[in-house]
Short mmCIF file of C-alpha atoms in Angstrom, two decimals:
data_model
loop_
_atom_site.label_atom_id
_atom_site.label_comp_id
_atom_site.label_asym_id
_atom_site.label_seq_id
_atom_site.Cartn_x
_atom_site.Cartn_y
_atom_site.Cartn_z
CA UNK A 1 1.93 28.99 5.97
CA UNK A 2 3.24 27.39 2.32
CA UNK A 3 1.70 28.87 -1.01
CA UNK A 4 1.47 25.05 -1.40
CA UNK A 5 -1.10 24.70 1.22
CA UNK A 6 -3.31 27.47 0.29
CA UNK A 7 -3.27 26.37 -3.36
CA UNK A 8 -3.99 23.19 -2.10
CA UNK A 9 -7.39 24.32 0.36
CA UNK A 10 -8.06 27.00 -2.13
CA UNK A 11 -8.69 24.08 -4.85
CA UNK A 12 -10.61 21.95 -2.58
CA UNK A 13 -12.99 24.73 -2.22
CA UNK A 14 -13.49 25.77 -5.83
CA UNK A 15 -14.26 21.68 -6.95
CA UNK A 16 -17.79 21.98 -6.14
CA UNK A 17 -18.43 25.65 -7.35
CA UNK A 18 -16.89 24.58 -11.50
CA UNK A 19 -19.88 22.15 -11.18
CA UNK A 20 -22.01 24.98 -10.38
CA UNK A 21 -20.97 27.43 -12.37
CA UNK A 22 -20.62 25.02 -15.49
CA UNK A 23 -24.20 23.56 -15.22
CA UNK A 24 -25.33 27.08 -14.99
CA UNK A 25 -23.32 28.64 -17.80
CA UNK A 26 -24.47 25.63 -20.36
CA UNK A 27 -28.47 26.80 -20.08
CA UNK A 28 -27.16 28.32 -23.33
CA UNK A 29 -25.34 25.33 -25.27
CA UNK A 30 -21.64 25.86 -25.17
CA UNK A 31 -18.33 24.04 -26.41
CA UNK A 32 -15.37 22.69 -23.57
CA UNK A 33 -13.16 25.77 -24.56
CA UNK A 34 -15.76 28.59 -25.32
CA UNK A 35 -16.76 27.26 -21.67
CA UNK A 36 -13.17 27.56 -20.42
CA UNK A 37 -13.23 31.03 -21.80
CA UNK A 38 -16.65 32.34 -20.19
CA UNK A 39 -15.52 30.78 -17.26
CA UNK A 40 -12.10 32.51 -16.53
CA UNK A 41 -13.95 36.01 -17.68
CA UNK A 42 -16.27 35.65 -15.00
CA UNK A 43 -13.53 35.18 -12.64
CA UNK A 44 -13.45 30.78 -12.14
CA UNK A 45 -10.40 30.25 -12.90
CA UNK A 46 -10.15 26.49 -13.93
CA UNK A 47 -7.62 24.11 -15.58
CA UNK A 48 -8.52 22.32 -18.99
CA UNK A 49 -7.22 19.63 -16.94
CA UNK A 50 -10.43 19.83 -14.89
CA UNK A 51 -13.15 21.49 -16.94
CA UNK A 52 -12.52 19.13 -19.87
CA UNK A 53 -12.82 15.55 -17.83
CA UNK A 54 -15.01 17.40 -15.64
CA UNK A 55 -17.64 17.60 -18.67
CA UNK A 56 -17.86 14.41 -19.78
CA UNK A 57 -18.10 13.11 -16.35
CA UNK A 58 -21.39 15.66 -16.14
CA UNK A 59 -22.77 14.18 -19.72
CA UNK A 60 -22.18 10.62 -18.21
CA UNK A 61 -24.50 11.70 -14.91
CA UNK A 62 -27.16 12.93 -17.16
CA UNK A 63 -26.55 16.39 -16.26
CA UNK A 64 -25.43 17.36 -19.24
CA UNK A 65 -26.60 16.19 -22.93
CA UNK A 66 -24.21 16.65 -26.00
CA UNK A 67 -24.26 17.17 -29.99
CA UNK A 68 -21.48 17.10 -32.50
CA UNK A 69 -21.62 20.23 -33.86
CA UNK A 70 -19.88 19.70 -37.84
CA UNK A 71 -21.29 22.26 -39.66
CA UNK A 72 -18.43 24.73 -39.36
CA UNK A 73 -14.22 24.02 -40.36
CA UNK A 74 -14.07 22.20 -36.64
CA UNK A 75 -16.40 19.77 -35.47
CA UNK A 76 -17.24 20.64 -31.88
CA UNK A 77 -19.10 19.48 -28.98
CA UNK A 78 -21.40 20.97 -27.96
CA UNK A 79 -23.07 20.75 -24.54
CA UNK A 80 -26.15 21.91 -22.65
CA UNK A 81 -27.82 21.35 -19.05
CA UNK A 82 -30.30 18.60 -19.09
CA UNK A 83 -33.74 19.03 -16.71
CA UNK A 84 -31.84 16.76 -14.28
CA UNK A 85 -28.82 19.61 -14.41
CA UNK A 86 -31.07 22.42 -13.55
CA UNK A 87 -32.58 21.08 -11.07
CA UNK A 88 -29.41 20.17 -9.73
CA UNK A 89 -27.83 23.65 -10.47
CA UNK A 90 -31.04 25.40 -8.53
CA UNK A 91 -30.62 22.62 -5.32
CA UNK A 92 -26.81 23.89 -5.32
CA UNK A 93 -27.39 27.65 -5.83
CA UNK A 94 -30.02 27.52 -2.86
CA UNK A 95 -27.10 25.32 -0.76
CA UNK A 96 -24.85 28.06 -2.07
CA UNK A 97 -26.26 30.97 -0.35
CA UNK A 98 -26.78 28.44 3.17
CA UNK A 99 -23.40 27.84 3.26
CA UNK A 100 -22.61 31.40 2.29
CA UNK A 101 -25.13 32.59 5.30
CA UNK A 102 -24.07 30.21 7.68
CA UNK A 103 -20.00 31.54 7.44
CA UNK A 104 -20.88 34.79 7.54
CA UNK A 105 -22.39 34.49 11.32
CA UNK A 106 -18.53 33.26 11.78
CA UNK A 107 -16.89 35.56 10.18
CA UNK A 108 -18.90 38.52 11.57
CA UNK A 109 -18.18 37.08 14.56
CA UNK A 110 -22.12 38.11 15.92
CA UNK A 111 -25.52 35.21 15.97
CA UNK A 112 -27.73 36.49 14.09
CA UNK B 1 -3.16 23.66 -36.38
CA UNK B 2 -1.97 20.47 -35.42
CA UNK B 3 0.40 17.99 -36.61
CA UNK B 4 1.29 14.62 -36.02
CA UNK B 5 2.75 15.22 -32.68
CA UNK B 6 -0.87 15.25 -31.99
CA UNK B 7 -1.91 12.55 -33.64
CA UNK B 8 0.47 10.83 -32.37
CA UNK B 9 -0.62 11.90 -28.34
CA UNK B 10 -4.03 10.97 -28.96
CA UNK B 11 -3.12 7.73 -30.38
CA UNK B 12 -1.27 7.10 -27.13
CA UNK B 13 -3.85 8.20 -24.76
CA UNK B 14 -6.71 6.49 -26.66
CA UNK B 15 -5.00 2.87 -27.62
CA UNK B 16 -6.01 0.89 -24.79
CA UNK B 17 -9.57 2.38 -24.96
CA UNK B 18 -12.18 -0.01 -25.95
CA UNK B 19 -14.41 0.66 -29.48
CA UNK B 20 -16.99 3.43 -28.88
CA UNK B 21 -14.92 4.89 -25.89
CA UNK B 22 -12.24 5.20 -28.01
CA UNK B 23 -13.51 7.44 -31.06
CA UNK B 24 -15.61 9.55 -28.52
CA UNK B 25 -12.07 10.32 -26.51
CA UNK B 26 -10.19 11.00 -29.56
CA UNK B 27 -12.43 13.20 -31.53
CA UNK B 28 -12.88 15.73 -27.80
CA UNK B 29 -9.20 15.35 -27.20
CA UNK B 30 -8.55 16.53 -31.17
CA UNK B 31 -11.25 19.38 -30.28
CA UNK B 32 -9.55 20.26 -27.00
CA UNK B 33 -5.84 20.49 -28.77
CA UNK B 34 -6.65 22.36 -31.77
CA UNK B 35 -8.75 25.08 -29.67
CA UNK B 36 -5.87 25.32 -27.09
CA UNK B 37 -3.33 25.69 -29.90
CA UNK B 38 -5.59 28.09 -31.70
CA UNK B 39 -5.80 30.31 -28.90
CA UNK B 40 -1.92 30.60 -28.25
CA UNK B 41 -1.29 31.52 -31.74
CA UNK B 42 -1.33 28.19 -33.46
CA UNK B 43 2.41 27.46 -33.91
CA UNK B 44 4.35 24.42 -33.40
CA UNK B 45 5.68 25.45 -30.37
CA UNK B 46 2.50 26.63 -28.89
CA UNK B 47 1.13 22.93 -29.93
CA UNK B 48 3.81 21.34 -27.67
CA UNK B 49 3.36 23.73 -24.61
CA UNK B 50 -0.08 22.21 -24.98
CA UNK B 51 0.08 18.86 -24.99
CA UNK B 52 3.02 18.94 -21.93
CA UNK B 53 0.44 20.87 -19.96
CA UNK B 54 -1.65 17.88 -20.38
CA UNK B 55 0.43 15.88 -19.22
CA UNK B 56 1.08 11.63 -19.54
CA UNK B 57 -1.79 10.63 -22.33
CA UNK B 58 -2.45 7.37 -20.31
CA UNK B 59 -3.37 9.54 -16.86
CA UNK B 60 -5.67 11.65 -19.51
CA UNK B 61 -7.14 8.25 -20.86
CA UNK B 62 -7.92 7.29 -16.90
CA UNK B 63 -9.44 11.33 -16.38
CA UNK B 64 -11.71 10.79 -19.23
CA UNK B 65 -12.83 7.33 -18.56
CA UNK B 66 -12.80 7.91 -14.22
CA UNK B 67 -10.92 4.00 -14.04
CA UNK B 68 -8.25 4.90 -11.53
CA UNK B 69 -4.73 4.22 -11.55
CA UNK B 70 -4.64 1.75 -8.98
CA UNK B 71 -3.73 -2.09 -8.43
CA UNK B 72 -5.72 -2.78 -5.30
CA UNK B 73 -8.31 0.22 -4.31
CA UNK B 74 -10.04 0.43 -0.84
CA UNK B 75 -12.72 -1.91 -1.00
CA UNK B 76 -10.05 -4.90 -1.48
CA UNK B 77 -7.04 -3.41 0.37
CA UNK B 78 -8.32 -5.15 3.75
CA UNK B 79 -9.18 -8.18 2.50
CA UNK B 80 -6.13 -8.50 0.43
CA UNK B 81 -4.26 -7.69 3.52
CA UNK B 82 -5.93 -10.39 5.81
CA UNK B 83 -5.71 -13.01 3.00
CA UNK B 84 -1.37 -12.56 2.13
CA UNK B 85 -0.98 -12.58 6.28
CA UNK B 86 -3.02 -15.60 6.74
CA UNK B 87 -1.30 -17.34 3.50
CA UNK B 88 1.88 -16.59 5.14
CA UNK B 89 1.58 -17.35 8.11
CA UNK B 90 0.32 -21.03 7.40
CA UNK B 91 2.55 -21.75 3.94
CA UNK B 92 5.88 -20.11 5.58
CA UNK B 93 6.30 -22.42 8.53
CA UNK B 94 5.45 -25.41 6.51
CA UNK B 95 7.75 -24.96 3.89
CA UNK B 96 10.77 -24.07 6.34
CA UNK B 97 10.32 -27.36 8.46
CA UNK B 98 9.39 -29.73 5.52
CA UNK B 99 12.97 -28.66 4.15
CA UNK B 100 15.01 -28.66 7.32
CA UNK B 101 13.61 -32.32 7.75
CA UNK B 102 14.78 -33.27 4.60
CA UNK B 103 18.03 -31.47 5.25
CA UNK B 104 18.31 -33.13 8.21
CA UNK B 105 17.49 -36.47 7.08
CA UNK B 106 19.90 -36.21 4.00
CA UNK B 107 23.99 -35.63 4.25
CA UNK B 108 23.78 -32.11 4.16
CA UNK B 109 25.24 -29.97 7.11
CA UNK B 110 22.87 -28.30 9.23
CA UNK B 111 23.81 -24.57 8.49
CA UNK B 112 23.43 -25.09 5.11
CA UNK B 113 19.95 -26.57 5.81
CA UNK B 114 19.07 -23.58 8.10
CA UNK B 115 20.60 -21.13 5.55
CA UNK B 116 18.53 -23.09 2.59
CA UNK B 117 15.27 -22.70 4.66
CA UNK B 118 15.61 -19.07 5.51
CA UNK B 119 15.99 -19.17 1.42
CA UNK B 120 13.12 -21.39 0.55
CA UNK B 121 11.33 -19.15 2.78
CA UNK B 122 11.73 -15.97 1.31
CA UNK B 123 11.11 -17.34 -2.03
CA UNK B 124 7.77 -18.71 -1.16
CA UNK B 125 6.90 -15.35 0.60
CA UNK B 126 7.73 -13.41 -2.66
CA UNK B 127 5.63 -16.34 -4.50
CA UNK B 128 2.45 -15.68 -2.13
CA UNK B 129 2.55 -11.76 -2.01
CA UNK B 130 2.67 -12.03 -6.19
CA UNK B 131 -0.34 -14.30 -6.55
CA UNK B 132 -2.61 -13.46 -4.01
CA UNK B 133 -1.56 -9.48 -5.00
CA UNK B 134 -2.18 -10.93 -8.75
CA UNK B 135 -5.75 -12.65 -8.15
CA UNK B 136 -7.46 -9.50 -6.25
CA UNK B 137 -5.74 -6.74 -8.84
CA UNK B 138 -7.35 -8.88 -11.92
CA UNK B 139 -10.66 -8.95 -9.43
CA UNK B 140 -10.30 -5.08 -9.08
CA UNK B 141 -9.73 -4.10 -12.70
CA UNK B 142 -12.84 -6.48 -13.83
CA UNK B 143 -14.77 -3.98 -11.77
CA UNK B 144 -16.69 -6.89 -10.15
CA UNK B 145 -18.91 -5.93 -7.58
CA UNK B 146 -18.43 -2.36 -8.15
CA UNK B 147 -22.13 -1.25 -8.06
CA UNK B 148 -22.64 -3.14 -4.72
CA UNK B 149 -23.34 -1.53 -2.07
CA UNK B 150 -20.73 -2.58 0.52
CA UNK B 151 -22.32 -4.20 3.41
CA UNK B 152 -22.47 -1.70 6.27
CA UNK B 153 -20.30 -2.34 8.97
CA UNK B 154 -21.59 -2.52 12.08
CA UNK B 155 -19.98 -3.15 15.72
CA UNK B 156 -20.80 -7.02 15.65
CA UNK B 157 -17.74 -7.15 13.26
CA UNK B 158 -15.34 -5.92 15.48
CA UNK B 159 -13.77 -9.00 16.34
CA UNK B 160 -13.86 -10.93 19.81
CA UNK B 161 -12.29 -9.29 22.64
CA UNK B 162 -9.35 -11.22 23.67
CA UNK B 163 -10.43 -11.88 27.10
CA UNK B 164 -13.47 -13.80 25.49
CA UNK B 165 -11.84 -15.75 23.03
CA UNK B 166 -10.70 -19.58 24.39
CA UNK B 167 -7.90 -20.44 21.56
CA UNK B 168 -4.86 -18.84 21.26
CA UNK B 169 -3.95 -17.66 17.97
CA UNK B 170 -2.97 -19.94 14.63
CA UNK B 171 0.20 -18.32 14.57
CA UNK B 172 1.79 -18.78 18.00
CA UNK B 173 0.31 -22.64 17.81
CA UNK B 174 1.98 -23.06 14.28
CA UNK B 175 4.65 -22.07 15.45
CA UNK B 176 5.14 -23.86 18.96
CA UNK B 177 4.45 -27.02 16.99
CA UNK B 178 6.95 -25.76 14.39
CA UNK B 179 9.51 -25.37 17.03
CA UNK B 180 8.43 -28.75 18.60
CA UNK B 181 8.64 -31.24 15.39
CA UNK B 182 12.19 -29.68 14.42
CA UNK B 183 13.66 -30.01 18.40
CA UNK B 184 11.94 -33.71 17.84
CA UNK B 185 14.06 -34.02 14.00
CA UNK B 186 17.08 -32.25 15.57
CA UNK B 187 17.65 -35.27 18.49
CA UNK B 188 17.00 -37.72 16.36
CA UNK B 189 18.78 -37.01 13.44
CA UNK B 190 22.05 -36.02 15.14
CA UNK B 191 22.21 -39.68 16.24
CA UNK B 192 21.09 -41.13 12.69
CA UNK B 193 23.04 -38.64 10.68
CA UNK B 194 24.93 -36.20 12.40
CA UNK B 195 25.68 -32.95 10.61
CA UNK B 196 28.76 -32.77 12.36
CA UNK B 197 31.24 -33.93 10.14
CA UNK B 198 34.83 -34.76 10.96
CA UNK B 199 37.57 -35.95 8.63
CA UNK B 200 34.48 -36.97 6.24
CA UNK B 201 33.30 -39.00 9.18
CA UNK B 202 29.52 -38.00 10.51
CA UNK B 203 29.84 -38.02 14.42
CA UNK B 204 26.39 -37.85 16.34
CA UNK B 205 26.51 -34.71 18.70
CA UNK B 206 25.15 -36.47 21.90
CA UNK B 207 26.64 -39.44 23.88
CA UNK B 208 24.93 -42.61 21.93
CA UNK B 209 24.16 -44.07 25.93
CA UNK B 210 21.99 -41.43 25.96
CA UNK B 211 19.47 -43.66 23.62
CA UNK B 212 18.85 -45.89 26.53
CA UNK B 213 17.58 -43.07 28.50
CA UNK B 214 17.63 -39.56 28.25
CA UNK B 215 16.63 -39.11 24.31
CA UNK B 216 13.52 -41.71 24.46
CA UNK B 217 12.25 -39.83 27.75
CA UNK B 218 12.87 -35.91 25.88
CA UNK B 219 11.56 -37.50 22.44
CA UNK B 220 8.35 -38.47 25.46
CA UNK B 221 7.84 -35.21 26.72
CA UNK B 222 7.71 -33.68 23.39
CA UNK B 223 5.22 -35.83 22.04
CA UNK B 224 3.33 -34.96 25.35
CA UNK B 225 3.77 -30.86 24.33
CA UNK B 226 2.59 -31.17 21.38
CA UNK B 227 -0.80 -33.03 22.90
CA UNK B 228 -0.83 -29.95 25.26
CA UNK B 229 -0.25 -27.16 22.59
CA UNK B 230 -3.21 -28.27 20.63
CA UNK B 231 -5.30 -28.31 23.62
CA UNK B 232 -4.24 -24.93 24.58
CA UNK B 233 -4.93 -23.67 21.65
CA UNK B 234 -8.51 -24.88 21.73
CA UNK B 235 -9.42 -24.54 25.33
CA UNK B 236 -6.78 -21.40 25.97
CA UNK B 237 -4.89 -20.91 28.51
CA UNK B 238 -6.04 -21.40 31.83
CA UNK B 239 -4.10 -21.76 35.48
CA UNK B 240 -4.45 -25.68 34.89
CA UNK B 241 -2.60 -24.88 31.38
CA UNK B 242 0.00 -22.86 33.22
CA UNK B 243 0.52 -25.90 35.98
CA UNK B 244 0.96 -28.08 33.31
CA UNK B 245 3.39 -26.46 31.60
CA UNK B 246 4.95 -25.97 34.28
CA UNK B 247 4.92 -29.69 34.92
CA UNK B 248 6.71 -30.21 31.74
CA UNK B 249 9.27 -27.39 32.24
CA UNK B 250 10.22 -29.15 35.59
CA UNK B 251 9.99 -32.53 34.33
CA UNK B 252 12.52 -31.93 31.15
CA UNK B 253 15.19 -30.20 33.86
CA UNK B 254 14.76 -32.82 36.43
CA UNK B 255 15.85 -35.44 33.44
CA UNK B 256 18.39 -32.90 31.56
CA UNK B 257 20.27 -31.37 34.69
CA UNK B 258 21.47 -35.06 36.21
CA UNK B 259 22.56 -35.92 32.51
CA UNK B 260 24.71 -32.72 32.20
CA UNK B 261 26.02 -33.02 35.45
CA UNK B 262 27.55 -36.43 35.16
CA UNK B 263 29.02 -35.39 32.69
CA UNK B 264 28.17 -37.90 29.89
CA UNK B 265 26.08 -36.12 27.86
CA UNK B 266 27.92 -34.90 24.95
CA UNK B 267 29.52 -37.78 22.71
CA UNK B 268 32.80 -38.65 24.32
CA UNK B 269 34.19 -39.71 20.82
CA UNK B 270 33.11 -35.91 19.41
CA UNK B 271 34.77 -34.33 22.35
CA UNK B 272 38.00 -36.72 22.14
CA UNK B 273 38.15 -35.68 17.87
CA UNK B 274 37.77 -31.48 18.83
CA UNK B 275 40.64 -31.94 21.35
CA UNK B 276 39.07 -30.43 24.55
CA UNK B 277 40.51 -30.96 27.56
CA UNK B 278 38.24 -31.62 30.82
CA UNK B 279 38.03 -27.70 31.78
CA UNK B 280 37.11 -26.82 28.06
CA UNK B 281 34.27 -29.64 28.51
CA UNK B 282 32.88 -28.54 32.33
CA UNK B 283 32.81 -25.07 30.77
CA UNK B 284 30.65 -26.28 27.96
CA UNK B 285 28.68 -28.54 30.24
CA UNK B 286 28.10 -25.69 32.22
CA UNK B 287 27.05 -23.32 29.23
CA UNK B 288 24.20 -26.07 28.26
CA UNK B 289 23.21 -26.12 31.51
CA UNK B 290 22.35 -22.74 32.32
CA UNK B 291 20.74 -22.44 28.93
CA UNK B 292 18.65 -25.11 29.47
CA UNK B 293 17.83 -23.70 32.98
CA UNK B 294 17.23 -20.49 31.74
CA UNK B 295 14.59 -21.36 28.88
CA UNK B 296 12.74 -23.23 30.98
CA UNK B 297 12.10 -20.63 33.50
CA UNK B 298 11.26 -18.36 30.88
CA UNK B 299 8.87 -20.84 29.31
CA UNK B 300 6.99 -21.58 32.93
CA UNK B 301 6.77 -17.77 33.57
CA UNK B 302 5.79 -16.88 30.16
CA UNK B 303 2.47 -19.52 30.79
CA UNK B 304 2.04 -17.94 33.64
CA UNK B 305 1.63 -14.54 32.19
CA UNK B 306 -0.33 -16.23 29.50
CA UNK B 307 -2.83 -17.57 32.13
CA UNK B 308 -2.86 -14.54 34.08
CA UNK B 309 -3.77 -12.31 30.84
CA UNK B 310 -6.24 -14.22 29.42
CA UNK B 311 -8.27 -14.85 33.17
CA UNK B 312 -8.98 -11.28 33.14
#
């Protein structure tokens, strides 16, 4: 099978879960590269290419609200889940574990 | 740090952006650059890395802004593609036949006229596909309609099973009648103003005693086709179609084969100027013949098969 491929699936997969992890990481107001940062240490890996598009997309939804943030050398923006991004972020954690749940009765091969 | 390599990339991706858009887009992609660059050690070298990574500034101006990079997206593609084949298939025919009859009816030899048309064709094809193409991409990037909901599609759309439709379809008409009006324009105009040119002298392809009979009774039966195409086409073809056609097929050999076997059907005076001796001319005679013999049995199967598809 080509590396190509497996990137290819392997990115599919992830799309939804940046979403996820990004409306749940901005509870606490965050900037696109402190975001990029927390991110990758928690083990998402994901492109500025994405994350940064990605975010404004989110704010444009509603999901997301945003503030300039001048105060220090850099202004920054600076973004935080709205009430409509929780709720969305709790609706996709709960699908989360489904999906999770119903693979595993695949993968272990057994019903449950 | 950043320097005007930047400012010269966000200029770029942000130009065609309109007012508010615009500064919004610039001032993230400035935040997004200098916190890259800071983070690879703020150098000039670590500032280009950067903004190759991200790539051709207009595809990050269509990212940010979610317009895709597209002339004609899915919701137009089909109609688009109905629209240019329908176009073409009415405008194409017209424009070859309206030039071959003036070709025909003016001095000019009749492979240049064929060549010309073939010509006149393609550039009215290429004219078509660019304005039709032109119209729905302008209707695409207005974003008209874009909130719609698309109707829902639904199985009464499929369209009519051929066994239930009568006509036949616009393009095999068009072009019967196509063929029909040039065959018409081709017998008379070798008579009126032959392309065949010899010595500077035009010289009419037929045998001119061929006026008095054969030509008027052909120039009959094709006004009589074309009477019969158009009622095919609305009524369809049926068995009675098929007999007719039939009819006609037998009709135009009963008239054509006595011609070409007496032997005075090409213009005596053409065949004197070219030089051919009696063999050359039975051989030719003969070629016609079996031509003539052979399209017509083709065209009374092919009704037949017609008539036999479309009564099942």
């Amino acid at each position: 099978m080509d590396d190509e491929l497996i990137q290819q699936h392997l990115q599919e997969l992830r799309r939804g879960t940046v979403v996820l992890a990004s409306l749940l990481s901005l509870r606490q107001p965050g900037y696109g590269y402190g975001l990029l940062e927390s991110l990758s240490e928690a083990g998402i890996a994901v492109d500025g290419n994405t994350l940064y598009p990605l975010l404004r997309r989110l704010e444009k939804q509603g999901l997301l609200t945003s503030e300039w943030n001048t105060e220090e050398a850099r202004p920054r923006k600076f973004y935080r889940t709205s009430d409509d991004g929780d709720r969305l972020a709790d609706i996709l954690v709960t699908a989360w574990h489904d999906i999770d749940t119903a693979l595993s009765r695949f993968t272990t091969g057994g019903t449950p | 740090m950043t320097t005007a390599l930047t400012d010269s990339y966000v200029r770029a991706a942000t130009r065609w952006l309109p007012g508010q858009t615009r500064r919004e887009v610039e001032a993230e992609l400035r935040e997004r650059i200098t916190d890259t660059v800071a983070a690879r050690g703020d150098s000039t070298d670590a500032e280009r890395e950067v903004l190759e990574e991200m790539g051709d500034p207009l595809l990050v101006a269509v990212e940010y802004t979610g317009r895709e990079p597209r002339l004609i997206g899915p919701r137009f593609f089909m109609p688009w593609l109905r629209l240019l084949v329908l176009v073409l298939v009415i405008v194409l025919p017209i424009v070859g036949t309206v030039h071959i009859i003036s070709g025909v009816t003016s001095d000019d030899n009749i492979v240049t006229t064929l060549v010309g048309a073939v010509g006149v064709m393609i550039s009215a094809a290429i004219q078509v596909a660019f304005w039709v193409t032109a119209v729905f991409a302008l209707v695409e990037w207005s974003g008209v309609g874009e909130s719609e909901v698309t109707e829902r599609w639904t199985v009464d759309k499929l369209p009519a099973a051929a066994a239930t439709r009568s006509g036949r379809p616009y393009a095999e008409t068009i072009a019967s009648l196509v063929f029909l009006a040039v065959m018409a324009f081709l017998l008379i105009g070798q008579q009126t103003n032959s392309p065949i040119r010899l010595d500077g002298e035009s010289i009419p392809a037929l045998d001119p005693a061929l006026w008095g009979s054969w030509i008027p009774i052909v120039l009959g039966l094709i006004a009589l086709e074309i009477v019969f195409t158009l009622w095919v086409h609305i009524k369809g073809w049926t068995w009675t179609a098929a007999g007719i056609n039939a009819a006609f097929g037998v009709a135009f050999a009963a008239v054509t084969v006595p011609v070409l076997k007496s032997g005075d059907f090409l213009n005596p005076e053409l065949v004197d100027r070219l030089g051919w001796d009696t063999s050359t001319l039975d051989q030719v005679t003969q070629g016609i013949l079996v031509g003539v013999l052979v399209v017509t049995a083709w065209d009374v199967i092919d009704g037949v098969l017609k008539a036999r598809r479309a009564s099942r």
